[in-house]
PDB file of C-alpha atoms in Angstrom:
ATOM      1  CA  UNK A1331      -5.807   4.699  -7.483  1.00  0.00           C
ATOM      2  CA  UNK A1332      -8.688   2.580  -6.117  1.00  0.00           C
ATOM      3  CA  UNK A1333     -10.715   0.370  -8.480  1.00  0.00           C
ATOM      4  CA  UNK A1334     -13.569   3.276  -9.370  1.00  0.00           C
ATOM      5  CA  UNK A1335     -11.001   5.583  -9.846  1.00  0.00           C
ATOM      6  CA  UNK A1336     -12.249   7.807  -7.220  1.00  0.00           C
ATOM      7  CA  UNK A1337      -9.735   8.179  -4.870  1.00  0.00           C
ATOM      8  CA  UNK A1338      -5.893   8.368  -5.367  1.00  0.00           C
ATOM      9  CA  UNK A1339      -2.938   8.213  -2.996  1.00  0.00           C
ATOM     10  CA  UNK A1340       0.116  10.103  -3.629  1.00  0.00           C
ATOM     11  CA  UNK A1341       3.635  10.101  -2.730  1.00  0.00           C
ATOM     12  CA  UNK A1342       6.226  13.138  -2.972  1.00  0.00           C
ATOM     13  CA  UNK A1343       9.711  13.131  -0.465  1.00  0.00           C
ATOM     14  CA  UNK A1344       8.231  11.307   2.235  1.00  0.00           C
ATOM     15  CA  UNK A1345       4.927  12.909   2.442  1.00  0.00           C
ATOM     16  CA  UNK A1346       1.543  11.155   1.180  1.00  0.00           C
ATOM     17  CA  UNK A1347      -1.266  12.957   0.225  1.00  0.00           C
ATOM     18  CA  UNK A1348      -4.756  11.099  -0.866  1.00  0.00           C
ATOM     19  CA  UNK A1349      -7.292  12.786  -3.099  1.00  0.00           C
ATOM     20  CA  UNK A1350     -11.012  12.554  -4.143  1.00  0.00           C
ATOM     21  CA  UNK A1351     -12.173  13.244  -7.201  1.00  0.00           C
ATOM     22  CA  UNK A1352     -15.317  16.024  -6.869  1.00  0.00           C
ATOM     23  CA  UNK A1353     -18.115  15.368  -9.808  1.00  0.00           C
ATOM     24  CA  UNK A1354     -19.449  18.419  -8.944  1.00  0.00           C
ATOM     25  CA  UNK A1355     -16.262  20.494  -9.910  1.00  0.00           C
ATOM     26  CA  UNK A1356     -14.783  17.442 -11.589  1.00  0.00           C
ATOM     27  CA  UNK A1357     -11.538  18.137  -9.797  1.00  0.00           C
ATOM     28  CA  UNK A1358      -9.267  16.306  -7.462  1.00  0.00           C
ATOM     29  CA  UNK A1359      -9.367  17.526  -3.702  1.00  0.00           C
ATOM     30  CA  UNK A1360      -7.361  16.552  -1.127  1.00  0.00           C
ATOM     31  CA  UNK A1361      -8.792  13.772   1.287  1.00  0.00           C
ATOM     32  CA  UNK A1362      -6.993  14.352   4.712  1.00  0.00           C
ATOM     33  CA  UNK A1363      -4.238  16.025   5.649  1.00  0.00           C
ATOM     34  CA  UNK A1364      -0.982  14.704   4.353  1.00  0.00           C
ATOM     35  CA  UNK A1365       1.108  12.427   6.500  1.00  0.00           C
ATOM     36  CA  UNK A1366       4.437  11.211   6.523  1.00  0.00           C
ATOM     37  CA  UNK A1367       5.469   7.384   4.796  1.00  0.00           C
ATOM     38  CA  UNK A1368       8.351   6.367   3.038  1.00  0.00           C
ATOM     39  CA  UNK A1369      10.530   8.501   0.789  1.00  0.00           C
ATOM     40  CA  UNK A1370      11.136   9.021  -2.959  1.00  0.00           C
ATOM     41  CA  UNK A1371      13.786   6.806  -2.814  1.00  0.00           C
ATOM     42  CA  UNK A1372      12.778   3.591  -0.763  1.00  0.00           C
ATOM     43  CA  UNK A1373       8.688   4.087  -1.387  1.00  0.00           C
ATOM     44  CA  UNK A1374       8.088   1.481  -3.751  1.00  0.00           C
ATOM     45  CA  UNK A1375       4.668   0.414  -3.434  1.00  0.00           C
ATOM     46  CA  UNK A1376       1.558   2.260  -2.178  1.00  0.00           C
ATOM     47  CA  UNK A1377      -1.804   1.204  -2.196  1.00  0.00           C
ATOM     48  CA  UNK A1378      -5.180   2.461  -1.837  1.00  0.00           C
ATOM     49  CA  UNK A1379      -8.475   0.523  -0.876  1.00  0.00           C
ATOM     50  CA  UNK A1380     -11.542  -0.055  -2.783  1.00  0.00           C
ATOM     51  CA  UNK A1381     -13.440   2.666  -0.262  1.00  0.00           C
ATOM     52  CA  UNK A1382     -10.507   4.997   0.409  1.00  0.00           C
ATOM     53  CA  UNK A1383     -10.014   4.232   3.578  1.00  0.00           C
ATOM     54  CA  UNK A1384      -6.881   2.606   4.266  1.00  0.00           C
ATOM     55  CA  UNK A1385      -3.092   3.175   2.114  1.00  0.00           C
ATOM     56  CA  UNK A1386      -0.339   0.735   2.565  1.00  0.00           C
ATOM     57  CA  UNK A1387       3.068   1.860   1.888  1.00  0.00           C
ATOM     58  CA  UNK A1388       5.587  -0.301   1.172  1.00  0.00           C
ATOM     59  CA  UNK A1389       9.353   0.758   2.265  1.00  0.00           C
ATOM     60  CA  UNK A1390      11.947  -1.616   0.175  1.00  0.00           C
ATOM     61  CA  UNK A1391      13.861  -3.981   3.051  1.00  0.00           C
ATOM     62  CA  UNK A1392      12.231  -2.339   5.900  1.00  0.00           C
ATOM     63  CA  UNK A1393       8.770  -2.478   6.315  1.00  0.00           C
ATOM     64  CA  UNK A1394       5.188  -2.012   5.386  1.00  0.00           C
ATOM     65  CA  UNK A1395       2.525   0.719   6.916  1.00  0.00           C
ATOM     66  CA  UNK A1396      -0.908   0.929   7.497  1.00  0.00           C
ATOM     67  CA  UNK A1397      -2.949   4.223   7.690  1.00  0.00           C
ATOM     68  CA  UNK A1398      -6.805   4.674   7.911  1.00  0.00           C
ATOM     69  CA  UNK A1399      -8.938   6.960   8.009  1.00  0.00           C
ATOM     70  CA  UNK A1400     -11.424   8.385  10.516  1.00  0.00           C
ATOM     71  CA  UNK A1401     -11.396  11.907  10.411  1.00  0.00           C
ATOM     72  CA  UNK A1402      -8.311  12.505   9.251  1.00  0.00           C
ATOM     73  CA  UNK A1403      -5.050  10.050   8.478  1.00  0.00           C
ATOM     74  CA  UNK A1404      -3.320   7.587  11.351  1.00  0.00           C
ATOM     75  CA  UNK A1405      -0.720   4.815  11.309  1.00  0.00           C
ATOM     76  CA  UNK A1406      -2.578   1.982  12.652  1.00  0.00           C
ATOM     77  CA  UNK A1407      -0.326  -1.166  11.823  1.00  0.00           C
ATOM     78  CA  UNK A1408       3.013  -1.214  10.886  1.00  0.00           C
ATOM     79  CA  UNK A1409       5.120  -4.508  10.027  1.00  0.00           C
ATOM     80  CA  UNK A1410       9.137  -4.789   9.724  1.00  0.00           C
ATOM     81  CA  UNK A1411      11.098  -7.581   7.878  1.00  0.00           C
ATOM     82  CA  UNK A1412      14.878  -8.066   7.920  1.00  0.00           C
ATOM     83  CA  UNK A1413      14.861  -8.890   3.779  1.00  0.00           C
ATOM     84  CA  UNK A1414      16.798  -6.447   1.487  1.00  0.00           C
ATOM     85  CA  UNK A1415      13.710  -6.377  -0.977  1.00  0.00           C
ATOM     86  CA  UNK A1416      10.863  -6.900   1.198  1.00  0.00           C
ATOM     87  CA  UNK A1417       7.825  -4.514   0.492  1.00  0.00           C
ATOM     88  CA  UNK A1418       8.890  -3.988  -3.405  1.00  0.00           C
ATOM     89  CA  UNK A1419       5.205  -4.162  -4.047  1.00  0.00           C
ATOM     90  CA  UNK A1420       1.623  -4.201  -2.240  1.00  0.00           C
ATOM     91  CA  UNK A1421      -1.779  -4.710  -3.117  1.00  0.00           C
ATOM     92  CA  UNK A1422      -4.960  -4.362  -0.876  1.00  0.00           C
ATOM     93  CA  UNK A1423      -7.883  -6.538  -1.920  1.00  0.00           C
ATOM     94  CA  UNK A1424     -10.742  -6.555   0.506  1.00  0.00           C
ATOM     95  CA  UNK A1425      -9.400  -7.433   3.992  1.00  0.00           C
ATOM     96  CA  UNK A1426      -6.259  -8.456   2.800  1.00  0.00           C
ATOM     97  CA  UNK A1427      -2.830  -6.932   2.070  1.00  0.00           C
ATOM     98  CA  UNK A1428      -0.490  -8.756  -0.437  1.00  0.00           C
ATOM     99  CA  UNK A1429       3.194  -7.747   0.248  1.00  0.00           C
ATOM    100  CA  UNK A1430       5.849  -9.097  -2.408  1.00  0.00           C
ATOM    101  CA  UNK A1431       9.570  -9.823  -1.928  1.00  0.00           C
ATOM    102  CA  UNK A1432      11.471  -9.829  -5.080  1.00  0.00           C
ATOM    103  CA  UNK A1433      15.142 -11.659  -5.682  1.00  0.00           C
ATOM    104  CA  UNK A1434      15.994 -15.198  -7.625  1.00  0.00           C
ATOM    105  CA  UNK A1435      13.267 -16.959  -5.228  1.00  0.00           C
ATOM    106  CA  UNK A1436      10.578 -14.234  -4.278  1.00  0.00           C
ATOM    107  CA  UNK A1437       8.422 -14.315  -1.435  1.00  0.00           C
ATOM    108  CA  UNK A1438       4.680 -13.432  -1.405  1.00  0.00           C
ATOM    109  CA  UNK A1439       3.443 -12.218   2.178  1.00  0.00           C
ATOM    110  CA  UNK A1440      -0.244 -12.228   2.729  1.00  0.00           C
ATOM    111  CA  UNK A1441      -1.149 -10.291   5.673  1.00  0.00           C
ATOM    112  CA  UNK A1442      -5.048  -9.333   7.142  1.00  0.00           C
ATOM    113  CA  UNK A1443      -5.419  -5.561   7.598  1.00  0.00           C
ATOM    114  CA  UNK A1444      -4.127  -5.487  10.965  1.00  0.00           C
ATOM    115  CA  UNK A1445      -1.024  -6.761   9.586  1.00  0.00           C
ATOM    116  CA  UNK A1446      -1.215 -10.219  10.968  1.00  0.00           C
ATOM    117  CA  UNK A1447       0.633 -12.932   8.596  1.00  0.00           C
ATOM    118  CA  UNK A1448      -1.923 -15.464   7.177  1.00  0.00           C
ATOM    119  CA  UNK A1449       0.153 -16.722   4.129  1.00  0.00           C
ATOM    120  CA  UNK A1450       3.908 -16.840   3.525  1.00  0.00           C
ATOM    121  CA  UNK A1451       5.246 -18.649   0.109  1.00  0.00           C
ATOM    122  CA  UNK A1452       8.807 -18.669  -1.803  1.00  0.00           C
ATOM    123  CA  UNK A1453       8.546 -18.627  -5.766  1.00  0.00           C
ATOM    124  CA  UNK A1454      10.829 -18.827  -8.273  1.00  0.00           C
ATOM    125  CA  UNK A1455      11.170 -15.330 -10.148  1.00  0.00           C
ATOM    126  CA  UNK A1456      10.534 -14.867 -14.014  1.00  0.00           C
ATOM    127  CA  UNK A1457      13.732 -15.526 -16.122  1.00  0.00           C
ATOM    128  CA  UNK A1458      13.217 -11.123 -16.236  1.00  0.00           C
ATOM    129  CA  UNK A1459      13.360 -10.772 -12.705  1.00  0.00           C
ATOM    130  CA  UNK A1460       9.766  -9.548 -12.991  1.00  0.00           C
ATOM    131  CA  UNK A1461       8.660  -7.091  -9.949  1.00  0.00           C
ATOM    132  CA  UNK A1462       4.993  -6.118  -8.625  1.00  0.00           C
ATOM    133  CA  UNK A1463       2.153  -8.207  -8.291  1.00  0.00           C
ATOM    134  CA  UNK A1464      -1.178  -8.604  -8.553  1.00  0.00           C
ATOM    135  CA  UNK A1465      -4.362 -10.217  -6.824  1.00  0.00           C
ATOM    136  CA  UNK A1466      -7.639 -11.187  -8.507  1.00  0.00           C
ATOM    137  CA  UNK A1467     -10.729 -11.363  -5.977  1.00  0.00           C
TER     138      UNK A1467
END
């Protein structure tokens, strides 16, 4: 869900569907068609942005996706990493998309929305082994 709570992405097998919600009928309706990213299984972080106009899905130890919007959905950037739990997590936050890594020493990728690395760090994992992550503005 995006910060206003107005749109939501959603993932089922490995088909995504994004909706809208409609004041006037105060329903959900679908935004889009739906498009193929991920699967059930190995889908473990999806993101939507602030104007509903971009989801990032992240694919545990393969890679993470980028799909906008024009008049309907498209892949537009796509980025692969040979790391058994990269993409456990992602976050968009303006321009940027915040891709996590977990394990003992997990990794924090910080990519621009064309999926260009700005920012790569190690850190040490919670005693827990805590997963997801978060990114104030």
């Amino acid at each position: 869900m995006n910060a206003t709570g107005e749109y939501i992405a959603y993932t089922h097998t490995n088909s995504v569907q994004v909706y809208v919600y409609n004041t006037n009928t105060q329903s959900w309706d679908t935004y889009g068609s739906s498009f193929t990213g991920g699967t059930t299984a190995t889908t473990s972080g999806i993101a939507i942005s602030d104007d509903g106009m971009r989801v990032v899905i992240g694919t545990v130890g393969v890679k993470v996706s980028v799909y906008t919007y024009d008049t309907d959905w498209s892949l537009s950037h796509e980025v692969q990493e040979n790391h058994p739990n990269f993409a456990d997590g992602c976050v968009i936050q303006g321009p940027y998309i915040l891709v996590s890594s977990s394990g003992e020493y997990g990794t924090v990728h910080l990519y621009t929305s064309s999926l260009e690395r700005v920012y790569k760090t190690s850190i040490r994992a919670t005693p827990a082994g805590g997963r997801g992550i978060a990114m104030d503005q």
